[in-house]
mmCIF file of C-alpha atoms and ligand atoms in Angstrom:
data_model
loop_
_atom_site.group_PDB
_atom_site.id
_atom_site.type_symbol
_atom_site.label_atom_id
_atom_site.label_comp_id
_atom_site.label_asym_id
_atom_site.label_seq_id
_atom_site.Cartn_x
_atom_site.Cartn_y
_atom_site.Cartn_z
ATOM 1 C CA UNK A 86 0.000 0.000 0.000
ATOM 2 C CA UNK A 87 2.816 2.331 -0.356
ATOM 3 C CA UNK A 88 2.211 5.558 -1.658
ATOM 4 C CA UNK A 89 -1.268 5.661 -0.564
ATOM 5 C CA UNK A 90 -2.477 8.714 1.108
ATOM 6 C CA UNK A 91 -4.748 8.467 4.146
ATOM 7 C CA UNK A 92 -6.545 11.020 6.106
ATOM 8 C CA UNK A 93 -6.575 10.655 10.124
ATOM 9 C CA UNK A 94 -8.974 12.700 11.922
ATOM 10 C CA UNK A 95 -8.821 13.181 16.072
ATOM 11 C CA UNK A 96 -11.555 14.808 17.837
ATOM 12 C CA UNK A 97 -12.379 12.603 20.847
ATOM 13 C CA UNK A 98 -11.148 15.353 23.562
ATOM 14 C CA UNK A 99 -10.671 19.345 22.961
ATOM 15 C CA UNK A 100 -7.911 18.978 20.218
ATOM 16 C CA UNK A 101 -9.327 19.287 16.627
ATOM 17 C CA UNK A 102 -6.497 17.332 14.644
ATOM 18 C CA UNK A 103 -5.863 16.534 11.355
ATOM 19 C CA UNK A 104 -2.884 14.729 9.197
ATOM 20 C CA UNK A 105 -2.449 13.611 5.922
ATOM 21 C CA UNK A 106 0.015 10.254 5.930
ATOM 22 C CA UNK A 107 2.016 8.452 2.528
ATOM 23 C CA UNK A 108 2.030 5.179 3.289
ATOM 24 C CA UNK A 109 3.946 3.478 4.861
ATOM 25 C CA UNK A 110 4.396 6.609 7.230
ATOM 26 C CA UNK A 111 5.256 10.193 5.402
ATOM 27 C CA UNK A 112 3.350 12.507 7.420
ATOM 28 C CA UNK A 113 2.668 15.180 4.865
ATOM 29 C CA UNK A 114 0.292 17.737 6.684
ATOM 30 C CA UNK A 115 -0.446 18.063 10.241
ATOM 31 C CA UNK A 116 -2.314 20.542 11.956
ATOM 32 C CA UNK A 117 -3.583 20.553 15.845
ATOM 33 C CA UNK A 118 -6.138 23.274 16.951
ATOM 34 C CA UNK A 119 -6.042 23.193 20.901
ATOM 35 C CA UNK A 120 -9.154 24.510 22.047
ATOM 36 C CA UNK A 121 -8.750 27.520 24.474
ATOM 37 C CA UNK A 122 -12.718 27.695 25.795
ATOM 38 C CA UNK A 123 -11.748 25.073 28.451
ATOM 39 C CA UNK A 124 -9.051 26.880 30.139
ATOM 40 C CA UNK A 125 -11.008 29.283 32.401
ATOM 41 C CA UNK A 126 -12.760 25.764 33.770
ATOM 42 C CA UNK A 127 -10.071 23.780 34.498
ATOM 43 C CA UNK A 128 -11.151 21.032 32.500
ATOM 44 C CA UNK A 129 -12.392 19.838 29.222
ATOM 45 C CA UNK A 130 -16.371 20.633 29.315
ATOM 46 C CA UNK A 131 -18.153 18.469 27.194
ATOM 47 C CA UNK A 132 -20.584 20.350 25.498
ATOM 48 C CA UNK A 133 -18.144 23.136 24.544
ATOM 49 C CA UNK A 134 -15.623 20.706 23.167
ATOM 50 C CA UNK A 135 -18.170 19.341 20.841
ATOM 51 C CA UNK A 136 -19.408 22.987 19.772
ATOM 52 C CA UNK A 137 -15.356 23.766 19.265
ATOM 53 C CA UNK A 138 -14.890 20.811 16.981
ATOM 54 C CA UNK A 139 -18.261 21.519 14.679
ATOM 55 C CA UNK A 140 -16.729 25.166 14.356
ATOM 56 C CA UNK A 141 -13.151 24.349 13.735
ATOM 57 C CA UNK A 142 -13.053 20.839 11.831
ATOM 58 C CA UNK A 143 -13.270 22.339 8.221
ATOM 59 C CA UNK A 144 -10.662 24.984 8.673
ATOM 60 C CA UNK A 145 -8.342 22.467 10.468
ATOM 61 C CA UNK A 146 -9.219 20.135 7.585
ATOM 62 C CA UNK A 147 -8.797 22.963 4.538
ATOM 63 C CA UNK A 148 -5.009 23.713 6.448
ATOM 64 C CA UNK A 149 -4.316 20.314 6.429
ATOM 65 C CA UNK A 150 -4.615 19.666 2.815
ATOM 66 C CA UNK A 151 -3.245 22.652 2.177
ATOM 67 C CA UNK A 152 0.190 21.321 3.896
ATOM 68 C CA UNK A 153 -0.072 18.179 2.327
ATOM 69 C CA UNK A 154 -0.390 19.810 -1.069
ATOM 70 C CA UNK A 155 -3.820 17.855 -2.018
ATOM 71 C CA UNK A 156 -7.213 18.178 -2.421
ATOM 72 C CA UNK A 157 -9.782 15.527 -1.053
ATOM 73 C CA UNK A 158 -10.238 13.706 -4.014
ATOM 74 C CA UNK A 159 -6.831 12.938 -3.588
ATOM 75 C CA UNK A 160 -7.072 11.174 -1.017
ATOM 76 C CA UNK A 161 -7.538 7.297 -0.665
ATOM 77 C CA UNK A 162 -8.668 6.285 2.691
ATOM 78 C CA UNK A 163 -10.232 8.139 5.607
ATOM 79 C CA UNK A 164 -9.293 7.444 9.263
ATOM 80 C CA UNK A 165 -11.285 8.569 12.227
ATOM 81 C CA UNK A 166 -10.891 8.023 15.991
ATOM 82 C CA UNK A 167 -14.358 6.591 16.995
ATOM 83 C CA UNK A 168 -13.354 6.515 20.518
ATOM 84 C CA UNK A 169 -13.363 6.003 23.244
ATOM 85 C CA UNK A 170 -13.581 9.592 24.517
ATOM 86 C CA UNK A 171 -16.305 12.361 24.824
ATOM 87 C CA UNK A 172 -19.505 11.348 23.223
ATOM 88 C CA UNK A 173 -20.437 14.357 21.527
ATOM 89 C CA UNK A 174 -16.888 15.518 20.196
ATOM 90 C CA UNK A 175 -16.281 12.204 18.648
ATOM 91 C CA UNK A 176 -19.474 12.416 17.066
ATOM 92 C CA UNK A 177 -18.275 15.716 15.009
ATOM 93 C CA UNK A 178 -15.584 13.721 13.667
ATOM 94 C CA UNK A 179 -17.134 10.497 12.864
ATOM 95 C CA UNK A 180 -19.510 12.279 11.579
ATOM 96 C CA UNK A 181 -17.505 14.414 9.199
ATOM 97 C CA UNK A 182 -15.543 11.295 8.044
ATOM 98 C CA UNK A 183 -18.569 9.417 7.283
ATOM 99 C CA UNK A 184 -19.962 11.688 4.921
ATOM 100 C CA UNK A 185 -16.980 12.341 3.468
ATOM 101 C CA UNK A 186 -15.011 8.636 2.998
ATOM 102 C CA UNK A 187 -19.017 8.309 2.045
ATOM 103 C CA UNK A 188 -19.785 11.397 -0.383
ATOM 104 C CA UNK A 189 -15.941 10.542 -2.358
ATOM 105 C CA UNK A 190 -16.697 6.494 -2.203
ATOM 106 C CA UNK A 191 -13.167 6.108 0.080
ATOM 107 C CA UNK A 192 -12.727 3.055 2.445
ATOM 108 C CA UNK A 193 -13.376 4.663 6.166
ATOM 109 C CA UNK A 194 -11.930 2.972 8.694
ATOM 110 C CA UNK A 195 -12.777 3.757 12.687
ATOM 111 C CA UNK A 196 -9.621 3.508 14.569
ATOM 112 C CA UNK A 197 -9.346 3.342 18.519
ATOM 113 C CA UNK A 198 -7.633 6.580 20.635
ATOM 114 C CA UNK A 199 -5.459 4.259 22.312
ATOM 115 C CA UNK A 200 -4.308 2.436 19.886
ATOM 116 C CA UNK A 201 -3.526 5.439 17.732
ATOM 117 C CA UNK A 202 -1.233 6.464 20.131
ATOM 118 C CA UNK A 203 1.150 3.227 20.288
ATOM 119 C CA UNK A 204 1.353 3.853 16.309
ATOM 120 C CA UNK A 205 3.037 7.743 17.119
ATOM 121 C CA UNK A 206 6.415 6.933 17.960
ATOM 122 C CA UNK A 207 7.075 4.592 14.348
ATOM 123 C CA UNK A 208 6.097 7.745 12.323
ATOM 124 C CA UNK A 209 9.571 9.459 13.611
ATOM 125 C CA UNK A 210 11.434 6.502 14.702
ATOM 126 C CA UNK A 211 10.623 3.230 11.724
ATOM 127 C CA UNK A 212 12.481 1.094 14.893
ATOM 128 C CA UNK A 213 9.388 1.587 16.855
ATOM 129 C CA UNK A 214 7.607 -2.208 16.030
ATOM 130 C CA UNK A 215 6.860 -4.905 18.281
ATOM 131 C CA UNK A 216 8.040 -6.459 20.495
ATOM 132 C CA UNK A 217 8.058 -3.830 23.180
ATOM 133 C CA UNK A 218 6.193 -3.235 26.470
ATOM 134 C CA UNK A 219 4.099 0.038 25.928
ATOM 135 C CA UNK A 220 3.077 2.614 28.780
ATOM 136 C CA UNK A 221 0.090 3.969 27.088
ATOM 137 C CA UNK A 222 -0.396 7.252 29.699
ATOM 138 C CA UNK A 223 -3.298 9.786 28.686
ATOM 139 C CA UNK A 224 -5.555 12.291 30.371
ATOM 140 C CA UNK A 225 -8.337 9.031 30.251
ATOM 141 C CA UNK A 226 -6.139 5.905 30.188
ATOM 142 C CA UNK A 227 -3.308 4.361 31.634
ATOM 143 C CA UNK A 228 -2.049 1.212 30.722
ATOM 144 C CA UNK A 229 0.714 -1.070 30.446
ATOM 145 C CA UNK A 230 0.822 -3.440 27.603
ATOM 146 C CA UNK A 231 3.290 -6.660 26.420
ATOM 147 C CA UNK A 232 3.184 -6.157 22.152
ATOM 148 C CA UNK A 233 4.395 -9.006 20.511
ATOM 149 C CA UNK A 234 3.000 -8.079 17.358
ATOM 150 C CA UNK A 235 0.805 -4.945 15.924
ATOM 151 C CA UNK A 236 -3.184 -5.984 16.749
ATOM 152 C CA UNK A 237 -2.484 -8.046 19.648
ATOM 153 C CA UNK A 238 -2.021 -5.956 22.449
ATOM 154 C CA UNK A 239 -1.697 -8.130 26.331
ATOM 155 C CA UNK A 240 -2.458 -5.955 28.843
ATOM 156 C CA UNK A 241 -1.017 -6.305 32.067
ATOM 157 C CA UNK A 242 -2.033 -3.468 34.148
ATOM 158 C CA UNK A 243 -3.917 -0.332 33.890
ATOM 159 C CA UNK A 244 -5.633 2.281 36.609
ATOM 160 C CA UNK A 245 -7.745 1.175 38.710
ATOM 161 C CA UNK A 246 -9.604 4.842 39.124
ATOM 162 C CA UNK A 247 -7.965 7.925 38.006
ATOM 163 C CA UNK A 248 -5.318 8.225 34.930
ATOM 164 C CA UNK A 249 -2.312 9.213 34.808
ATOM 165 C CA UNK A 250 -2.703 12.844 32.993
ATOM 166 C CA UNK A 251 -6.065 13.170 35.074
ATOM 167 C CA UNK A 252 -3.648 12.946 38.230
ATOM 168 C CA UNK A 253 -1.429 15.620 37.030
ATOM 169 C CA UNK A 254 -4.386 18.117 35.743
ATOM 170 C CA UNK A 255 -6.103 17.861 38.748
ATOM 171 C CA UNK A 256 -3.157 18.274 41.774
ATOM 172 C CA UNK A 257 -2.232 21.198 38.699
ATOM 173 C CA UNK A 258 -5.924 22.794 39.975
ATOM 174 C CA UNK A 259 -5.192 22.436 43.700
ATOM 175 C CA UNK A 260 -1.571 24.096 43.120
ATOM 176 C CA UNK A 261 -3.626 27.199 41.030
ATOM 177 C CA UNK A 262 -2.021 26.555 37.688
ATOM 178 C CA UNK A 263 -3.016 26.568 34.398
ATOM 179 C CA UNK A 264 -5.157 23.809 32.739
ATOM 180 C CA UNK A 265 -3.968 20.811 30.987
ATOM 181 C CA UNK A 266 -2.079 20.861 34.616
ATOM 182 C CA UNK A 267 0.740 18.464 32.760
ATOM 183 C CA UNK A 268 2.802 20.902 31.003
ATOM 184 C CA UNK A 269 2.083 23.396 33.794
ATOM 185 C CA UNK A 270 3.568 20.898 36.560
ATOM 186 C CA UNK A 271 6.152 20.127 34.423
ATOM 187 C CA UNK A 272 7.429 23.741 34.504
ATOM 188 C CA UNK A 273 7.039 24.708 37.734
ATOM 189 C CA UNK A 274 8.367 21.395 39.131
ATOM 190 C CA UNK A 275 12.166 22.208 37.516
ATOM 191 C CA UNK A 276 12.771 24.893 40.549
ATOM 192 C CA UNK A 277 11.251 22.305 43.154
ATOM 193 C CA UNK A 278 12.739 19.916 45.979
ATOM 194 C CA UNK A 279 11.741 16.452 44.989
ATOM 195 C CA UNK A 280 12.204 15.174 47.993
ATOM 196 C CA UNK A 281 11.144 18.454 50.180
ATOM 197 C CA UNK A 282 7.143 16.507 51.219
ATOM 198 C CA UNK A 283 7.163 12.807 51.690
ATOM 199 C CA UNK A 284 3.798 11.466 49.377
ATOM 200 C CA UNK A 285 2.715 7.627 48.456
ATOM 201 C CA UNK A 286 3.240 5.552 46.254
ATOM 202 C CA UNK A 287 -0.050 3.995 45.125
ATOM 203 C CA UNK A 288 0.035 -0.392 44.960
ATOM 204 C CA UNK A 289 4.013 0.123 44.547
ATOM 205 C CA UNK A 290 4.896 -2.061 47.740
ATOM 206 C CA UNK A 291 7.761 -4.614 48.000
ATOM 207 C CA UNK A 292 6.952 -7.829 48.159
ATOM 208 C CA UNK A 293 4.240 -7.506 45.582
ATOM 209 C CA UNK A 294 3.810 -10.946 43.630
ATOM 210 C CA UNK A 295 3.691 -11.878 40.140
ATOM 211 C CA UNK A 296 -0.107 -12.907 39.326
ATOM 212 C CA UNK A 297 -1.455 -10.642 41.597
ATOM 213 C CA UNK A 298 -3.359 -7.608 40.287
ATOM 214 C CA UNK A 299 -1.764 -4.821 42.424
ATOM 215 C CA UNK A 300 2.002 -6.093 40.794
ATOM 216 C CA UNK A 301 0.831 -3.930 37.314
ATOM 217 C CA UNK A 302 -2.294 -2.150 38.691
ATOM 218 C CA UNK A 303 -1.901 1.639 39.016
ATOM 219 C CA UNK A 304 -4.114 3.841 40.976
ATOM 220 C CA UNK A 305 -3.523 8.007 41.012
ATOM 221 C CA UNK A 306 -6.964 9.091 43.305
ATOM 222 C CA UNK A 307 -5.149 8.528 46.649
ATOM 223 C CA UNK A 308 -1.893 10.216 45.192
ATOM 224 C CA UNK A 309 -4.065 13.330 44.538
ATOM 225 C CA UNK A 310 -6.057 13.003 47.776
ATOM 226 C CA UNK A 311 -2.053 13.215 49.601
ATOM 227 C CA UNK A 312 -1.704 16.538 47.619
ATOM 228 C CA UNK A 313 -5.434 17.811 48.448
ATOM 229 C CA UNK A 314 -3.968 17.170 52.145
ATOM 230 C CA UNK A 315 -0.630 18.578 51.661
ATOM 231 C CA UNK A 316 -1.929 21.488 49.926
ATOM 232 C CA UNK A 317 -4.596 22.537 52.994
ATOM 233 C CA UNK A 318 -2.164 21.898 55.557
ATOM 234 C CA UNK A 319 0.715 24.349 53.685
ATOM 235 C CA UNK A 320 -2.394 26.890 53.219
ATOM 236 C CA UNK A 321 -3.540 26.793 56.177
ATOM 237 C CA UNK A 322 0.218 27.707 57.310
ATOM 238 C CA UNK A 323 0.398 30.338 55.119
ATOM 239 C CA UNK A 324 3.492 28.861 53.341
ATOM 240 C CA UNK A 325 1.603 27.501 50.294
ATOM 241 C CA UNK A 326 3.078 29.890 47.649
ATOM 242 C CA UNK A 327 6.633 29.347 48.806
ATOM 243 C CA UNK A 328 6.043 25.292 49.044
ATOM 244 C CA UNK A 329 3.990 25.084 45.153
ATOM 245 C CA UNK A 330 7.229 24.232 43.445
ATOM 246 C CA UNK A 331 8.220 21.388 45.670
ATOM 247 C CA UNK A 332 4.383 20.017 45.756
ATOM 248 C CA UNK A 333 4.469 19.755 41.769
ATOM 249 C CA UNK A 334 7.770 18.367 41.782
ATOM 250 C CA UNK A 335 7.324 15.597 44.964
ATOM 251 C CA UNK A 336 3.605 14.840 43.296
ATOM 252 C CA UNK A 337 5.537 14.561 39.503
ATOM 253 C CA UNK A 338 8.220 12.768 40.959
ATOM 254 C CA UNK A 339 5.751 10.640 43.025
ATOM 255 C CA UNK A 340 3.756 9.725 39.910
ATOM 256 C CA UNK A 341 7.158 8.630 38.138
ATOM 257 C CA UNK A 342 8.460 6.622 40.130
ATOM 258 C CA UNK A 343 4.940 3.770 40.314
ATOM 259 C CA UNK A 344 5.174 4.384 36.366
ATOM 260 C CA UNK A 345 8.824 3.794 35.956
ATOM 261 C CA UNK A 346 8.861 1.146 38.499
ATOM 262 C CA UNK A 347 5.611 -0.951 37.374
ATOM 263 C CA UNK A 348 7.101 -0.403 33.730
ATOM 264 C CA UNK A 349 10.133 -2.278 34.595
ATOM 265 C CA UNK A 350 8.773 -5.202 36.641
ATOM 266 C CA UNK A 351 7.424 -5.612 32.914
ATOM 267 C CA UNK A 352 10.236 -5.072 31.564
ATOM 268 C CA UNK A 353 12.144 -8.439 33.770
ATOM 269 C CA UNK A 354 9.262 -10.730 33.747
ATOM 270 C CA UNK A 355 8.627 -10.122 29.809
ATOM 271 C CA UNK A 356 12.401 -10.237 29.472
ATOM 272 C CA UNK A 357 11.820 -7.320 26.932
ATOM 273 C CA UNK A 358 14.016 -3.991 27.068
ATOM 274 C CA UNK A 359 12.418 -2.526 24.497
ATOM 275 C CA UNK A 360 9.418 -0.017 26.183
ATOM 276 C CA UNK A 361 7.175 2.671 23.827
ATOM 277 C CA UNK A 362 5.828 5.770 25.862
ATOM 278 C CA UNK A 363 2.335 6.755 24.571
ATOM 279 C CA UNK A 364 -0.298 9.120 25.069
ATOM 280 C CA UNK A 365 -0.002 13.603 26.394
ATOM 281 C CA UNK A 366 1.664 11.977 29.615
ATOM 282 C CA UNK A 367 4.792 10.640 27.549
ATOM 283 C CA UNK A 368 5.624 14.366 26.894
ATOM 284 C CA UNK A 369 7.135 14.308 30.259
ATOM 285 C CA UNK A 370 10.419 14.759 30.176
ATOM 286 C CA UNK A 371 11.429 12.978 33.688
ATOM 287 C CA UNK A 372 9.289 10.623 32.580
ATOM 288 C CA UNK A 373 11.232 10.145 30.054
ATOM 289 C CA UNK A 374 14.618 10.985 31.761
ATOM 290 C CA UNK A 375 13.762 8.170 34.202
ATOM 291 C CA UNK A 376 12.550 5.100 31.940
ATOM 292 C CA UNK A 377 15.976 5.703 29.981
ATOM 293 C CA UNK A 378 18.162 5.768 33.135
ATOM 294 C CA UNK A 379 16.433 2.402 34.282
ATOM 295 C CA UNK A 380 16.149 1.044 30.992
ATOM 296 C CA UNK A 381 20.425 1.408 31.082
ATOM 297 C CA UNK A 382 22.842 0.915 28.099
ATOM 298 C CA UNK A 383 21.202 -2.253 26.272
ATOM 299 C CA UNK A 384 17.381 -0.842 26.621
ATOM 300 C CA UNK A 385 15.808 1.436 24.289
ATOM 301 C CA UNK A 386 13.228 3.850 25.131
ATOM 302 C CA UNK A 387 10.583 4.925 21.848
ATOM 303 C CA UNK A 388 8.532 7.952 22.512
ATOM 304 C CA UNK A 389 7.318 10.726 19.959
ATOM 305 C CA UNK A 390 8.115 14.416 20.100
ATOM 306 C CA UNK A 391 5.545 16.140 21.344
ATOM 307 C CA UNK A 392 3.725 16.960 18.919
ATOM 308 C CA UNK A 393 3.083 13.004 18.131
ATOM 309 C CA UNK A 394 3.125 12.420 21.528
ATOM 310 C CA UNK A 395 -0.377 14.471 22.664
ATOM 311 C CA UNK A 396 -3.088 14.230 20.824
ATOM 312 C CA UNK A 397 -2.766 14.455 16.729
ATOM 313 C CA UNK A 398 -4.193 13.136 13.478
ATOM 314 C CA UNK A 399 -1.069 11.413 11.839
ATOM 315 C CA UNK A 400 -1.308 8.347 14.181
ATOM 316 C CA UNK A 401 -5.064 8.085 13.931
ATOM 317 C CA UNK A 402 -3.827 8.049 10.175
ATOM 318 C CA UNK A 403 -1.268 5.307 11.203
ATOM 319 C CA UNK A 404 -3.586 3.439 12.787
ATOM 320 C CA UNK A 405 -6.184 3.556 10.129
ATOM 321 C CA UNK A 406 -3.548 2.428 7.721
ATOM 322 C CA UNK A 407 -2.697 -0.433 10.077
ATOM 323 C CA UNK A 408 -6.464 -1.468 10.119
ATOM 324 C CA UNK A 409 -6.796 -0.804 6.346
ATOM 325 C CA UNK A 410 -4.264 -3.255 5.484
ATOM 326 C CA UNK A 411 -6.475 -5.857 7.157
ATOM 327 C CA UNK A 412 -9.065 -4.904 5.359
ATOM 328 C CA UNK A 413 -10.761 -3.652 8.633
ATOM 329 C CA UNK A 414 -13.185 -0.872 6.861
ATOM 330 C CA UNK A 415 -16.091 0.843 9.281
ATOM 331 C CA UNK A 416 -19.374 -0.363 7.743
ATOM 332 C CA UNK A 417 -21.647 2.516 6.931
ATOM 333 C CA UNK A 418 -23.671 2.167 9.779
ATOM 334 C CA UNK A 419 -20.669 2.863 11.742
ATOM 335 C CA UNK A 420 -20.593 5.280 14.948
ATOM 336 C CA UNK A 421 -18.734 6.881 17.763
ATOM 337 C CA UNK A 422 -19.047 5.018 20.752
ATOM 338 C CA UNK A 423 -17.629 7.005 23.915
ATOM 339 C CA UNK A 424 -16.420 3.237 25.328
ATOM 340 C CA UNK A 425 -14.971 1.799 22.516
ATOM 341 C CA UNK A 426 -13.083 -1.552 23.606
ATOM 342 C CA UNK A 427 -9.176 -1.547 22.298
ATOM 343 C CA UNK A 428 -9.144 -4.365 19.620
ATOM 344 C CA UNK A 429 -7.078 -6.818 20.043
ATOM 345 C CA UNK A 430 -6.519 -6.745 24.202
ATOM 346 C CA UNK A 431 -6.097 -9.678 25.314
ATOM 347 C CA UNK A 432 -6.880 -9.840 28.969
ATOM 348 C CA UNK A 433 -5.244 -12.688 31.240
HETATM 349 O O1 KG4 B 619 -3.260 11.922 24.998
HETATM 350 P P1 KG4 B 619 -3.695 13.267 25.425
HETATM 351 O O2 KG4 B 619 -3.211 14.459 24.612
HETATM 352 O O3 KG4 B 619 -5.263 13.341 25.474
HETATM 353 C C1 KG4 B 619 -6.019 12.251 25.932
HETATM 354 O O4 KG4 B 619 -6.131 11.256 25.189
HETATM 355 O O5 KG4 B 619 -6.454 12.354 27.109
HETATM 356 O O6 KG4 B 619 -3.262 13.446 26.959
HETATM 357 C C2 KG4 B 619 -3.597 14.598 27.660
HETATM 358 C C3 KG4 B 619 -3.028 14.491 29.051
HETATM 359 C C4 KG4 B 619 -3.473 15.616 29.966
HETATM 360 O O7 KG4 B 619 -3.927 15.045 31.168
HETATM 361 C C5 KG4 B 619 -2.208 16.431 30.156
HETATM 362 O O8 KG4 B 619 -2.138 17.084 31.414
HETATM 363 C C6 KG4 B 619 -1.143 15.374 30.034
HETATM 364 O O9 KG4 B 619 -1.593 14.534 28.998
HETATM 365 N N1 KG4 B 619 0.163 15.943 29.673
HETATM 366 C C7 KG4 B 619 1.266 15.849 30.466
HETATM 367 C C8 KG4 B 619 2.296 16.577 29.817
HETATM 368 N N2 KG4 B 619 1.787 17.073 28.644
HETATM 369 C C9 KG4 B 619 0.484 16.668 28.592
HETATM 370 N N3 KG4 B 619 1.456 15.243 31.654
HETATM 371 C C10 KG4 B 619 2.662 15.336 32.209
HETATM 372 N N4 KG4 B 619 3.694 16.021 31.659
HETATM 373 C C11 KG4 B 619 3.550 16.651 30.471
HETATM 374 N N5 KG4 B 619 4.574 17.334 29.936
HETATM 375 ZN ZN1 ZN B 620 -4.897 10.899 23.671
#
């Protein structure tokens, strides 16, 4: 299928994306449209998301093309991400795609958020294939996957109540900064003590056994609970704005370490050095610091810049391309469905 130019389309959340792809992997236009109206919230409101997307799509779409130097017609396949994700944003994309892949008589193909973002990293980095244990860490997800091959996807462990970005935007609200709280922690956590407040380490206990749940598991609500705590207590001392640094950077550092460290019990028992970092969360650069330093000299670590890394339409076009190939086309009657399952998870 080389040379074949697909589409990708991401609206589940509040970016409206776009990409076109060349087969096997050329990105040739790519445009992200963050939208602002959530900021003053502190958090992605629904409603206003899927408003943002109906107004934006066809002038991220128009830019897009533009980039890639074609018009629709040249196009030969659309992808869309049909979720999961927020019910009435995904519907503006599927919904666009549809009548489109329909209107032109193109193969559409509905592609899965999550798996979209394990295809990022190969469209800078053609190393990035199977096998490889992938921490797929999002603003709804987080989970930690064996990949032996593309489409079959064993998952090992994943949250058991908030995710991993979740954790971050929400201790970034109880610190006062700016919404998605990632980047914002981030920042502010690079003039912090990391070891100034003492905070948990959610199911990360010695001793934990193979087989049981809580050795892969990952749970962030009583991590941001310890902050809510932390935070109150510092306020109520009236030494909160000297302490917010070393909060964002004990709670980031906090968060690391049960990511890093459930990564690489995966990492001995599936006897594979080879990890992928996935989702806005693998934008983190101790994150990534981290996972390379425990990885050591004869591991590699594959993550996308960041603007593969958050949300974008080149690896919904990946992964479209992926499911194309496999002749995995969305039947017309195809919709968005806000709890997609990931194809091809195998639970144990
Ligand atoms: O994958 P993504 O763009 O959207 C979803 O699928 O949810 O991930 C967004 C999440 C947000 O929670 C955001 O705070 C987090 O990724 N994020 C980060 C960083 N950049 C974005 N978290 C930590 N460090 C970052 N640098
Ligand atoms: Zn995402």
């Amino acid at each position: 299928m080389s040379g074949l130019l697909v589409f990708g389309l991401e609206t589940s959340c509040d970016e409206t994306a776009a990409a076109v792809i060349e087969a096997p992997g050329t990105i040739r236009g790519h445009v992200i449209l963050s939208q602002d109206v959530h900021e003053v919230y502190g958090g992605v409101v629904p409603e206003l998301a899927a408003r943002a997307h109906l107004r934006r799509v066809d002038e991220v779409v128009t830019e897009t093309l533009n980039r890639a130097g074609c018009s629709l017609e040249d196009i030969d396949a659309f992808g869309v991400t049909a979720g999961p994700g927020l019910i009435g944003a995904l519907l503006v994309g599927t919904s666009w795609a549809k009548a489109v892949a329909y209107g032109l008589g193109r193969p559409l193909v509905a592609v899965h958020h999550m798996e979209a973002h394990l295809f990022a990293p190969s469209l800078e980095d053609p190393d990035a294939q199977p096998p490889f244990v992938a921490l797929l860490v999002s603003g709804g997800h987080t989970l930690l996957l064996h990949v032996q091959e593309w489409g079959r996807y064993r998952l090992l462990g994943e949250t058991r109540d908030d995710a991993a970005g979740e954790a971050f935007d929400k201790v970034a609200k109880l610190l006062g900064l700016s919404y998605p709280g990632g980047p914002a922690i981030q920042e502010i956590a690079e003039e912090g003590s990391r070891t100034r407040h003492r905070l948990p380490r959610p199911l990360l206990k010695k001793g934990q056994e193979l087989g049981s749940a809580e050795y892969y598991d990952f749970s962030f609500s009583g991590l941001k609970t310890a902050v809510a705590t932390l935070v109150s207590e510092l306020s109520n001392a009236g030494t909160l704005a000297n302490e917010r640094a070393n909060v964002a950077a004990c709670f980031q550092e906090a968060a690391i370490d049960v990511l890093a460290s459930k990564t690489m019990r995966a990492v001995e028992v599936t006897r594979c050095r080879r990890v992928l970092l996935g989702g806005g969360v693998a934008a983190n650069r101790r994150l990534r610091e981290e996972l390379t330093e425990r990885l050591g000299a004869d591991g590699r670590l594959f993550a996308a810049s960041d603007r593969l890394s958050l949300d974008n339409g080149a690896m919904v076009a990946r992964a479209a391309l992926f499911r194309l190939e496999r002749d995995e086309v969305a039947p017309l009657d195809a919709s968005a469905n806000a709890k997609l399952p990931f194809p091809g998870l195998i639970r144990e």
